[in-house]
């Protein structure tokens, strides 16, 4: 795979171009996640910076990391907790505290083939989810994490992850129904 | 009750959460439903959402300045192994200031050295993809751009301030936000494309035989750039404009003066065809869907596409292959698989050397 090739090149040849590729692939995901927890752009940027500088310094071990994305998000979580401790807050992640205004839904190229109306309906349904559900939906569907991985990352139970996903599915179902009803309206 | 179930199954289907049984159940419910035809259509359009359907307004700014900072830190010799928050904040700003100064210097020097046309002045946002990798960008005005492999996009700083102009080298698909007061203009070497709010594909690799603009929705005005005259063409949806890059070189010089080549030989407007519903079925933008497609293209042209796609160098040693016409669709994960697939339709052998791939009969 392309990523394996880049990882090898970073760890063996200290390839900075490959490292930039890696950064560009994952930095935004790490940022989104950290920001949702800390609600501070500067702090999230610093954590992203910190993680990638560290990753570069330990590049020799890069080959041993199997799931880089999960690894990076875990590192982000640990650093976010440290940050909370540093500013004398409860270092545990509180799900109710999560923000998601920085996370937006936009149709991907695949979705261009949907009609504009349908894609608007779906975007809205996801945009209007509570922040926690939105973040969980993103982690599951966009970042491709497993239910269990999300649960560990956010210190919640798999059941809680499931119930957030159920809510998201219900909203999407409602949006679809709404869309189909609007089609049946006489012109 | 059963309609509720129907929609909840549909929602599961599009988020890829549905099990095999649930998909079967969905099909049964669809067959029984009085609005079957309508629903089938919705289901079919959903069918196209294959991979992830969530993407985020990626703040290019955050990524860009973040990289500059990291780049400075990993370049610095003897950088401390572990850094604390306050320290990073400090060096972050120092790094940014250094980069900003450097950028200012480069921009100033560049401006001074090159007398550019007005619309090119002050350009400093450049987004480029390496061969083998693609990218999706949101422009300051909200328009979306999918940048194909080995392509370069530049736009001015004041883009969102009304001047929606950019230059493209390579290939990109645009979904432009409607704003009649501020036309959206794409400059390429051979043509300018002016837009009012629409989606379309522009292919302008300098090394390719043709420059193309394909319109999917809306209306675009293409201005062909000639030695002195400018020719305007308006495209309707599902039309493709093809401009021959090589021929125009002759044309500009002697052939046209002698009347040997007609203008129409050089420019073609074609209707684009698709056997299936939805944009994903069009060859012109198959690259967005991660497929490398070609329809009745020359072998040499296809090899050039593959070079960019897989980031390899290919040398065709037998020139009789160059003009063989081939069609196909590849979603192969590597160059070997792709070449093997092509060997089914075209007779050739290939050999991999450390520098390039040699193609022979």
Coordinates of C-alpha atoms in Angstrom, one line a residue:
Chain A
X1 CA 0.0 0.0 0.0
X2 CA 1.0 3.6 -0.6
X3 CA 1.0 4.4 3.1
X4 CA 3.4 1.5 4.0
X5 CA 5.7 2.7 1.3
X6 CA 5.8 6.2 2.8
X7 CA 6.2 4.9 6.3
X8 CA 9.2 2.9 5.3
X9 CA 10.7 5.8 3.5
X10 CA 10.3 8.0 6.6
X11 CA 11.8 5.5 9.1
X12 CA 14.6 4.3 6.8
X13 CA 15.6 7.4 4.8
X14 CA 14.2 10.2 7.0
X15 CA 12.1 11.2 4.0
X16 CA 10.6 14.6 4.8
X17 CA 8.4 14.7 1.8
X18 CA 6.8 11.4 2.8
X19 CA 6.4 12.8 6.3
X20 CA 4.6 15.8 5.0
X21 CA 2.3 13.5 3.1
X22 CA 1.6 11.6 6.3
X23 CA 1.0 14.9 8.2
X24 CA -1.4 16.1 5.5
X25 CA -3.3 12.9 5.6
X26 CA -3.9 12.7 9.4
X27 CA -3.3 16.2 10.9
X28 CA -6.9 17.4 10.4
X29 CA -8.4 14.2 11.9
X30 CA -6.2 14.6 15.0
X31 CA -7.0 18.3 15.2
X32 CA -10.8 17.8 14.9
X33 CA -10.7 15.2 17.6
X34 CA -8.6 17.2 20.0
X35 CA -10.6 20.4 19.4
X36 CA -13.8 18.6 20.2
X37 CA -12.4 17.7 23.6
X38 CA -10.5 20.9 24.5
X39 CA -12.5 23.5 22.7
X40 CA -9.4 25.6 22.1
X41 CA -7.9 26.1 18.7
X42 CA -4.5 27.0 20.0
X43 CA -4.3 24.1 22.4
X44 CA -5.5 21.6 19.7
X45 CA -2.9 23.1 17.2
X46 CA -0.2 22.7 19.8
X47 CA -1.1 19.1 20.5
X48 CA -1.1 18.3 16.7
X49 CA 2.3 19.9 16.5
X50 CA 3.6 18.0 19.5
X51 CA 2.4 14.7 18.2
X52 CA 3.9 15.0 14.8
X53 CA 7.2 16.4 16.0
X54 CA 7.4 13.4 18.4
X55 CA 6.4 11.1 15.6
X56 CA 9.3 12.4 13.5
X57 CA 11.8 12.0 16.4
X58 CA 10.7 8.4 16.9
X59 CA 10.5 7.7 13.1
X60 CA 12.7 4.6 13.4
X61 CA 9.9 2.9 15.2
X62 CA 7.3 3.9 12.7
X63 CA 7.4 0.6 11.0
X64 CA 6.1 -1.1 14.1
X65 CA 2.9 0.9 14.3
X66 CA 0.1 -1.1 12.8
X67 CA -2.9 1.3 12.9
X68 CA -1.4 4.7 12.7
X69 CA -4.8 6.5 12.9
X70 CA -5.8 4.8 16.1
X71 CA -2.3 5.4 17.5
X72 CA -2.5 9.1 16.7
X73 CA -5.9 9.6 18.1
X74 CA -4.9 7.8 21.3
X75 CA -1.8 10.0 21.5
X76 CA -4.1 13.0 21.1
X77 CA -6.4 11.8 23.8
X78 CA -3.5 11.4 26.3
X79 CA -2.1 14.8 25.5
X80 CA -5.6 16.3 25.8
X81 CA -5.9 14.8 29.3
X82 CA -2.5 16.1 30.2
X83 CA -3.5 19.5 29.1
X84 CA -6.7 19.4 31.1
X85 CA -4.6 18.4 34.1
X86 CA -2.2 21.3 33.4
X87 CA -4.9 23.9 33.4
X88 CA -6.2 22.2 36.6
X89 CA -9.4 20.8 35.2
X90 CA -10.7 17.3 35.6
X91 CA -8.4 15.3 33.3
X92 CA -11.2 12.9 32.4
X93 CA -13.0 13.4 29.2
X94 CA -16.5 14.4 29.8
X95 CA -18.7 13.4 26.9
X96 CA -21.2 16.1 27.7
X97 CA -18.4 18.7 27.2
X98 CA -17.7 17.8 23.7
X99 CA -18.1 20.4 21.0
X100 CA -18.5 19.8 17.3
X101 CA -19.0 23.2 15.7
X102 CA -15.7 22.8 14.0
X103 CA -16.8 19.6 12.3
X104 CA -18.9 20.1 9.2
X105 CA -20.7 17.8 7.0
X106 CA -20.0 18.2 3.3
X107 CA -20.9 15.8 0.5
X108 CA -17.9 13.8 -0.8
X109 CA -17.3 13.2 -4.5
X110 CA -19.4 10.0 -4.4
X111 CA -22.2 12.0 -3.1
X112 CA -22.2 14.4 -6.0
X113 CA -24.3 11.8 -7.8
X114 CA -27.1 12.2 -5.3
X115 CA -29.6 14.9 -6.1
X116 CA -28.8 18.3 -4.5
X117 CA -32.0 18.1 -2.4
X118 CA -31.3 14.6 -1.0
X119 CA -27.7 15.5 -0.1
X120 CA -29.0 18.7 1.6
X121 CA -31.5 16.7 3.6
X122 CA -28.7 14.3 4.7
X123 CA -26.2 17.0 5.5
X124 CA -28.8 18.8 7.6
X125 CA -29.7 15.7 9.5
X126 CA -26.0 15.1 10.5
X127 CA -25.3 18.8 11.1
X128 CA -28.1 19.0 13.6
X129 CA -27.0 16.0 15.6
X130 CA -25.9 16.8 19.2
X131 CA -22.1 17.4 19.3
X132 CA -21.3 14.1 21.0
X133 CA -23.2 12.1 18.5
X134 CA -21.7 14.0 15.6
X135 CA -18.2 13.3 16.9
X136 CA -18.9 9.7 17.4
X137 CA -20.5 9.4 14.0
X138 CA -17.4 11.0 12.5
X139 CA -15.1 8.7 14.3
X140 CA -17.0 5.6 13.2
X141 CA -17.9 6.6 9.7
X142 CA -15.2 9.0 8.5
X143 CA -12.2 7.8 10.4
X144 CA -13.3 4.1 10.2
X145 CA -12.8 3.3 13.9
X146 CA -14.6 0.3 15.4
X147 CA -17.3 0.7 18.1
X148 CA -14.9 -0.7 20.7
X149 CA -12.1 1.7 19.7
X150 CA -14.4 4.7 20.0
X151 CA -15.5 3.5 23.4
X152 CA -11.9 3.2 24.7
X153 CA -10.9 6.5 23.2
X154 CA -13.7 8.5 24.8
X155 CA -13.9 6.4 28.0
X156 CA -17.5 5.4 27.4
X157 CA -19.2 2.0 27.1
X158 CA -19.8 0.4 23.7
X159 CA -23.5 0.6 24.6
X160 CA -23.2 4.4 24.7
X161 CA -21.5 4.5 21.4
X162 CA -24.3 2.3 20.0
X163 CA -27.0 4.6 21.3
X164 CA -25.4 7.6 19.7
X165 CA -25.2 5.8 16.4
X166 CA -28.8 4.8 16.8
X167 CA -29.8 8.4 17.1
X168 CA -27.8 9.3 14.0
X169 CA -29.4 6.5 12.0
X170 CA -32.8 7.6 13.2
X171 CA -32.2 11.2 12.0
X172 CA -30.9 10.0 8.7
X173 CA -34.0 7.8 8.3
X174 CA -36.2 10.8 9.1
X175 CA -34.4 12.9 6.5
X176 CA -34.9 10.2 3.9
X177 CA -38.5 9.9 4.6
X178 CA -38.9 13.7 4.5
X179 CA -37.1 13.8 1.2
X180 CA -39.3 11.1 -0.4
X181 CA -42.5 12.8 0.8
X182 CA -41.3 16.1 -0.7
X183 CA -41.0 14.2 -4.1
X184 CA -44.6 13.1 -3.9
X185 CA -45.8 16.7 -3.7
X186 CA -47.7 17.7 -6.8
X187 CA -45.8 20.3 -8.9
Chain B
X1 CA -45.0 0.6 10.8
X2 CA -43.4 -1.0 7.8
X3 CA -42.5 2.3 6.2
X4 CA -40.6 3.3 9.4
X5 CA -38.7 0.1 9.2
X6 CA -38.1 0.8 5.5
X7 CA -36.5 4.1 6.2
X8 CA -34.4 2.9 9.1
X9 CA -33.1 0.1 6.8
X10 CA -32.3 2.6 4.1
X11 CA -30.4 4.7 6.7
X12 CA -28.4 1.7 7.7
X13 CA -27.7 0.9 4.1
X14 CA -26.2 4.3 3.3
X15 CA -24.1 4.3 6.4
X16 CA -22.9 0.8 5.7
X17 CA -24.3 -0.4 9.0
X18 CA -26.7 -2.9 7.4
X19 CA -26.2 -6.6 7.8
X20 CA -26.8 -9.1 5.0
X21 CA -30.2 -10.0 6.4
X22 CA -31.2 -6.4 6.8
X23 CA -30.3 -5.8 3.1
X24 CA -32.5 -8.7 2.1
X25 CA -35.3 -7.4 4.2
X26 CA -35.0 -4.0 2.6
X27 CA -35.3 -5.5 -0.8
X28 CA -38.5 -7.3 0.3
X29 CA -40.0 -4.2 1.7
X30 CA -39.2 -2.2 -1.5
X31 CA -40.8 -4.8 -3.6
X32 CA -44.0 -4.6 -1.6
X33 CA -44.1 -0.8 -1.4
X34 CA -46.6 1.1 -3.6
X35 CA -44.1 3.9 -4.2
X36 CA -41.7 1.3 -5.4
X37 CA -40.4 3.1 -8.4
X38 CA -39.8 6.3 -6.6
X39 CA -38.0 4.6 -3.8
X40 CA -35.9 2.4 -6.2
X41 CA -34.6 5.7 -7.7
X42 CA -33.6 7.0 -4.3
X43 CA -32.0 3.7 -3.4
X44 CA -30.1 3.7 -6.7
X45 CA -28.8 7.2 -6.1
X46 CA -27.7 6.1 -2.6
X47 CA -26.0 3.1 -4.1
X48 CA -23.4 5.4 -5.4
X49 CA -22.3 6.5 -1.9
X50 CA -19.7 3.8 -1.7
X51 CA -17.1 4.8 0.7
X52 CA -17.1 7.5 3.4
X53 CA -19.7 10.1 3.0
X54 CA -18.5 12.5 5.6
X55 CA -15.9 15.1 4.8
X56 CA -14.9 18.1 6.8
X57 CA -14.3 21.7 5.9
X58 CA -10.6 21.2 6.2
X59 CA -9.1 24.4 7.4
X60 CA -6.2 24.7 4.9
X61 CA -4.8 27.4 7.1
X62 CA -4.4 25.2 10.2
X63 CA -2.8 22.4 8.2
X64 CA -0.5 24.8 6.4
X65 CA 0.8 26.8 9.3
X66 CA 1.0 23.6 11.4
X67 CA 3.2 22.0 8.8
X68 CA 5.5 25.1 8.6
X69 CA 6.0 24.9 12.3
X70 CA 6.7 21.2 12.4
X71 CA 9.0 21.5 9.4
X72 CA 11.0 24.1 11.2
X73 CA 11.2 22.0 14.4
X74 CA 12.3 18.8 12.7
X75 CA 14.9 20.6 10.7
X76 CA 16.4 22.4 13.7
X77 CA 19.5 20.5 14.8
X78 CA 19.6 19.4 18.4
X79 CA 15.9 20.0 18.9
X80 CA 15.0 18.8 22.4
X81 CA 13.5 15.4 22.5
X82 CA 10.5 16.3 24.7
X83 CA 8.9 19.7 24.5
X84 CA 6.4 21.3 26.9
X85 CA 3.4 23.3 25.9
X86 CA 4.8 26.7 26.7
X87 CA 8.0 25.9 24.8
X88 CA 6.1 24.9 21.7
X89 CA 4.0 27.9 21.7
X90 CA 7.1 30.0 21.8
X91 CA 8.9 28.3 19.0
X92 CA 5.7 28.0 17.0
X93 CA 5.5 31.8 16.8
X94 CA 9.1 32.2 16.2
X95 CA 8.9 29.7 13.3
X96 CA 5.8 31.4 11.9
X97 CA 7.5 34.8 12.0
X98 CA 10.6 33.3 10.2
X99 CA 8.4 31.7 7.6
X100 CA 6.4 34.8 7.1
X101 CA 9.5 36.9 6.5
X102 CA 10.9 34.3 4.1
X103 CA 7.6 34.2 2.2
X104 CA 7.5 38.0 2.0
X105 CA 11.0 38.0 0.6
X106 CA 10.2 35.4 -1.9
X107 CA 7.0 37.1 -3.0
X108 CA 8.7 40.4 -3.3
X109 CA 11.5 39.0 -5.3
X110 CA 9.2 37.1 -7.5
X111 CA 6.9 40.1 -8.2
X112 CA 9.9 42.2 -9.0
X113 CA 11.4 39.7 -11.4
X114 CA 8.3 38.7 -13.3
X115 CA 6.0 41.1 -15.1
X116 CA 2.8 39.2 -14.7
X117 CA -0.7 39.9 -16.1
X118 CA -2.8 41.8 -13.6
X119 CA -4.9 38.8 -12.5
X120 CA -1.7 36.9 -11.6
X121 CA -0.3 39.4 -9.3
X122 CA -0.2 38.7 -5.7
X123 CA -0.9 35.0 -6.2
X124 CA 0.6 33.1 -3.4
X125 CA -1.8 30.3 -2.4
X126 CA -0.6 27.2 -4.2
X127 CA -2.0 23.8 -3.8
X128 CA -0.3 20.9 -5.6
X129 CA -0.6 17.2 -5.7
X130 CA 2.4 14.9 -6.3
X131 CA 2.1 12.2 -9.0
X132 CA 0.2 9.3 -7.4
X133 CA -1.8 11.4 -5.0
X134 CA -5.1 13.4 -5.2
X135 CA -6.6 16.1 -3.0
X136 CA -9.9 17.8 -2.1
X137 CA -9.8 21.5 -1.3
X138 CA -12.4 24.0 -0.2
X139 CA -11.7 27.4 -1.6
X140 CA -12.3 30.6 0.5
X141 CA -15.6 31.2 -1.3
X142 CA -16.9 27.7 -0.3
X143 CA -16.4 26.2 -3.8
X144 CA -15.0 22.6 -3.8
X145 CA -12.2 21.4 -5.9
X146 CA -11.0 17.9 -6.4
X147 CA -7.4 18.0 -7.6
X148 CA -6.2 15.0 -9.7
X149 CA -2.7 13.5 -9.5
X150 CA 0.3 15.7 -10.4
X151 CA -1.7 19.0 -10.6
X152 CA -1.2 22.5 -9.4
X153 CA -3.7 25.1 -8.4
X154 CA -2.9 28.8 -7.6
X155 CA -5.1 31.5 -6.4
X156 CA -4.8 35.1 -5.1
X157 CA -5.0 36.0 -1.5
X158 CA -8.1 38.1 -2.0
X159 CA -10.0 35.3 -3.6
X160 CA -12.9 35.6 -1.3
X161 CA -12.9 39.4 -1.6
X162 CA -14.6 39.0 -4.9
X163 CA -11.9 38.1 -7.4
X164 CA -12.6 34.4 -8.0
X165 CA -9.8 33.6 -10.3
X166 CA -7.3 30.8 -10.3
X167 CA -4.8 29.1 -12.5
X168 CA -4.7 25.4 -13.1
X169 CA -2.0 23.1 -14.4
X170 CA -3.2 19.5 -14.6
X171 CA -6.8 18.3 -13.9
X172 CA -9.5 19.3 -11.4
X173 CA -13.2 18.9 -10.9
X174 CA -15.0 22.0 -9.7
X175 CA -18.2 22.4 -7.8
X176 CA -18.6 26.2 -7.8
X177 CA -20.7 28.1 -5.3
X178 CA -23.2 30.4 -7.1
X179 CA -22.4 34.1 -7.0
X180 CA -23.4 35.8 -10.2
X181 CA -21.8 39.1 -9.0
X182 CA -18.4 37.4 -8.9
X183 CA -17.7 35.2 -11.9
X184 CA -15.4 32.3 -11.2
X185 CA -12.5 32.1 -13.8
X186 CA -10.0 29.3 -14.3
X187 CA -6.9 30.1 -16.3
X188 CA -5.0 27.4 -18.2
X189 CA -2.4 27.6 -20.8
X190 CA -4.8 27.1 -23.7
X191 CA -8.1 28.4 -22.4
X192 CA -9.9 30.3 -19.8
X193 CA -13.1 28.9 -18.3
X194 CA -15.7 31.3 -16.8
X195 CA -18.4 30.1 -14.5
X196 CA -21.5 31.3 -12.8
X197 CA -22.2 28.4 -10.5
X198 CA -21.9 24.8 -11.6
X199 CA -19.8 21.6 -11.6
X200 CA -17.4 20.7 -14.3
X201 CA -14.0 19.1 -15.0
X202 CA -11.0 20.8 -16.5
X203 CA -8.0 18.8 -17.8
X204 CA -5.0 20.9 -18.7
X205 CA -1.8 18.9 -18.3
X206 CA 0.8 20.7 -20.4
X207 CA 2.3 17.4 -21.6
X208 CA -1.0 15.9 -22.9
X209 CA -2.3 16.0 -26.4
X210 CA -5.5 17.9 -25.6
X211 CA -6.9 20.4 -23.1
X212 CA -10.5 19.6 -22.1
X213 CA -13.4 21.1 -20.3
X214 CA -16.4 18.9 -19.4
X215 CA -19.6 20.4 -18.0
X216 CA -22.0 18.5 -15.8
X217 CA -24.3 21.1 -14.4
X218 CA -24.9 24.8 -15.1
X219 CA -23.3 26.9 -17.7
X220 CA -19.7 27.7 -18.5
X221 CA -18.1 30.1 -21.0
X222 CA -14.7 29.0 -22.4
X223 CA -12.3 31.5 -23.9
X224 CA -9.7 29.9 -26.1
X225 CA -6.4 31.7 -25.9
X226 CA -4.8 32.2 -29.3
X227 CA -1.9 34.4 -30.4
X228 CA -4.0 37.5 -30.8
X229 CA -7.7 36.7 -31.1
X230 CA -9.9 35.2 -28.3
X231 CA -12.6 32.8 -29.2
X232 CA -15.6 32.3 -26.9
X233 CA -17.6 29.1 -26.6
X234 CA -20.5 28.4 -24.4
X235 CA -21.0 24.9 -23.2
X236 CA -24.3 23.2 -22.3
X237 CA -24.5 20.5 -19.7
X238 CA -23.1 17.1 -20.7
X239 CA -20.9 18.7 -23.3
X240 CA -17.1 18.4 -23.5
X241 CA -14.8 20.8 -25.3
X242 CA -11.6 19.3 -26.6
X243 CA -8.7 21.5 -27.7
X244 CA -5.8 19.9 -29.5
X245 CA -2.6 21.1 -27.8
X246 CA -0.1 19.9 -30.4
X247 CA -1.9 20.9 -33.6
X248 CA -2.3 24.5 -32.4
X249 CA 1.4 24.9 -32.5
X250 CA 1.6 24.2 -36.2
X251 CA -1.6 26.2 -36.7
X252 CA -0.3 29.3 -35.1
X253 CA 2.6 29.4 -37.4
X254 CA 2.3 28.3 -41.0
X255 CA -0.4 25.7 -41.5
X256 CA -3.2 28.1 -40.8
X257 CA -1.7 30.9 -42.9
X258 CA -1.6 28.4 -45.8
X259 CA -5.2 27.4 -45.0
X260 CA -4.2 23.8 -44.6
X261 CA -5.9 23.3 -41.3
X262 CA -9.3 24.5 -40.5
X263 CA -10.1 25.8 -37.1
X264 CA -12.7 23.1 -36.5
X265 CA -10.0 20.4 -36.8
X266 CA -8.5 21.9 -33.7
X267 CA -11.5 22.2 -31.5
X268 CA -14.3 19.8 -30.9
X269 CA -17.4 19.8 -28.9
X270 CA -18.6 16.4 -28.0
X271 CA -21.6 15.1 -26.1
X272 CA -20.5 13.0 -23.2
X273 CA -22.2 9.6 -22.8
X274 CA -22.9 7.4 -19.9
X275 CA -24.7 4.1 -19.7
X276 CA -25.6 4.5 -16.1
X277 CA -27.3 7.1 -14.0
X278 CA -25.2 9.5 -12.0
X279 CA -22.0 11.4 -12.6
X280 CA -19.8 8.5 -11.4
X281 CA -20.4 6.7 -14.6
X282 CA -18.6 9.3 -16.8
X283 CA -15.1 8.6 -17.9
X284 CA -14.2 12.2 -17.6
X285 CA -14.5 12.3 -13.9
X286 CA -13.9 8.6 -13.1
X287 CA -10.6 9.8 -11.4
X288 CA -12.7 11.3 -8.6
X289 CA -14.1 7.9 -7.9
X290 CA -10.6 6.4 -7.9
X291 CA -10.9 4.7 -11.2
X292 CA -8.5 5.3 -14.0
X293 CA -10.6 5.2 -17.2
X294 CA -10.0 5.8 -20.8
X295 CA -12.3 5.6 -23.8
X296 CA -10.7 5.1 -27.2
X297 CA -7.5 6.7 -26.3
X298 CA -4.0 6.2 -27.7
X299 CA -1.7 3.8 -26.0
X300 CA 0.8 6.6 -25.5
X301 CA -1.9 8.8 -23.9
X302 CA -2.9 6.1 -21.5
X303 CA 0.7 5.5 -20.5
X304 CA 1.1 9.2 -19.7
X305 CA -2.0 8.9 -17.5
X306 CA -0.6 5.9 -15.7
X307 CA 2.7 7.6 -15.1
X308 CA 0.9 10.4 -13.2
X309 CA -1.5 8.0 -11.5
X310 CA 1.0 5.6 -10.2
X311 CA 4.0 8.0 -10.0
X312 CA 6.2 5.9 -12.3
X313 CA 8.1 6.5 -15.4
X314 CA 7.2 4.5 -18.5
X315 CA 9.2 4.3 -21.7
X316 CA 7.5 2.9 -24.8
X317 CA 10.3 1.3 -26.8
X318 CA 8.2 0.1 -29.7
X319 CA 6.7 3.2 -31.4
X320 CA 4.2 1.0 -33.3
X321 CA 2.4 0.8 -29.9
X322 CA 1.9 4.5 -29.5
X323 CA -1.1 4.8 -31.7
X324 CA -3.0 1.7 -30.8
X325 CA -6.4 2.7 -29.5
X326 CA -7.6 1.2 -26.2
X327 CA -10.5 1.6 -23.8
X328 CA -10.7 0.4 -20.3
X329 CA -11.4 1.0 -16.6
X330 CA -8.8 0.3 -13.9
X331 CA -9.1 0.3 -10.2
X332 CA -5.9 -1.6 -9.8
X333 CA -4.0 -0.8 -6.6
X334 CA -0.6 -0.9 -8.3
X335 CA 1.1 -0.5 -11.6
X336 CA 1.8 -4.2 -12.1
X337 CA -1.8 -5.1 -11.8
X338 CA -2.8 -2.3 -14.1
X339 CA -0.3 -3.3 -16.8
X340 CA -1.4 -7.0 -16.5
X341 CA -5.0 -5.9 -17.0
X342 CA -4.0 -4.0 -20.1
X343 CA -2.2 -7.0 -21.5
X344 CA -5.5 -8.7 -22.0
X345 CA -6.5 -6.2 -24.7
X346 CA -3.2 -5.1 -26.1
X347 CA -0.3 -7.2 -27.0
X348 CA 2.8 -6.0 -25.2
X349 CA 5.5 -7.0 -22.7
X350 CA 6.9 -4.9 -19.9
X351 CA 10.1 -4.9 -17.9
X352 CA 10.7 -3.0 -14.7
X353 CA 14.1 -1.4 -14.2
X354 CA 15.1 0.7 -11.2
X355 CA 14.6 3.9 -13.2
X356 CA 11.5 3.1 -15.3
X357 CA 9.2 0.6 -16.9
X358 CA 10.1 -0.4 -20.4
X359 CA 7.3 -1.4 -22.8
X360 CA 7.9 -3.6 -25.8
X361 CA 5.9 -5.7 -28.2

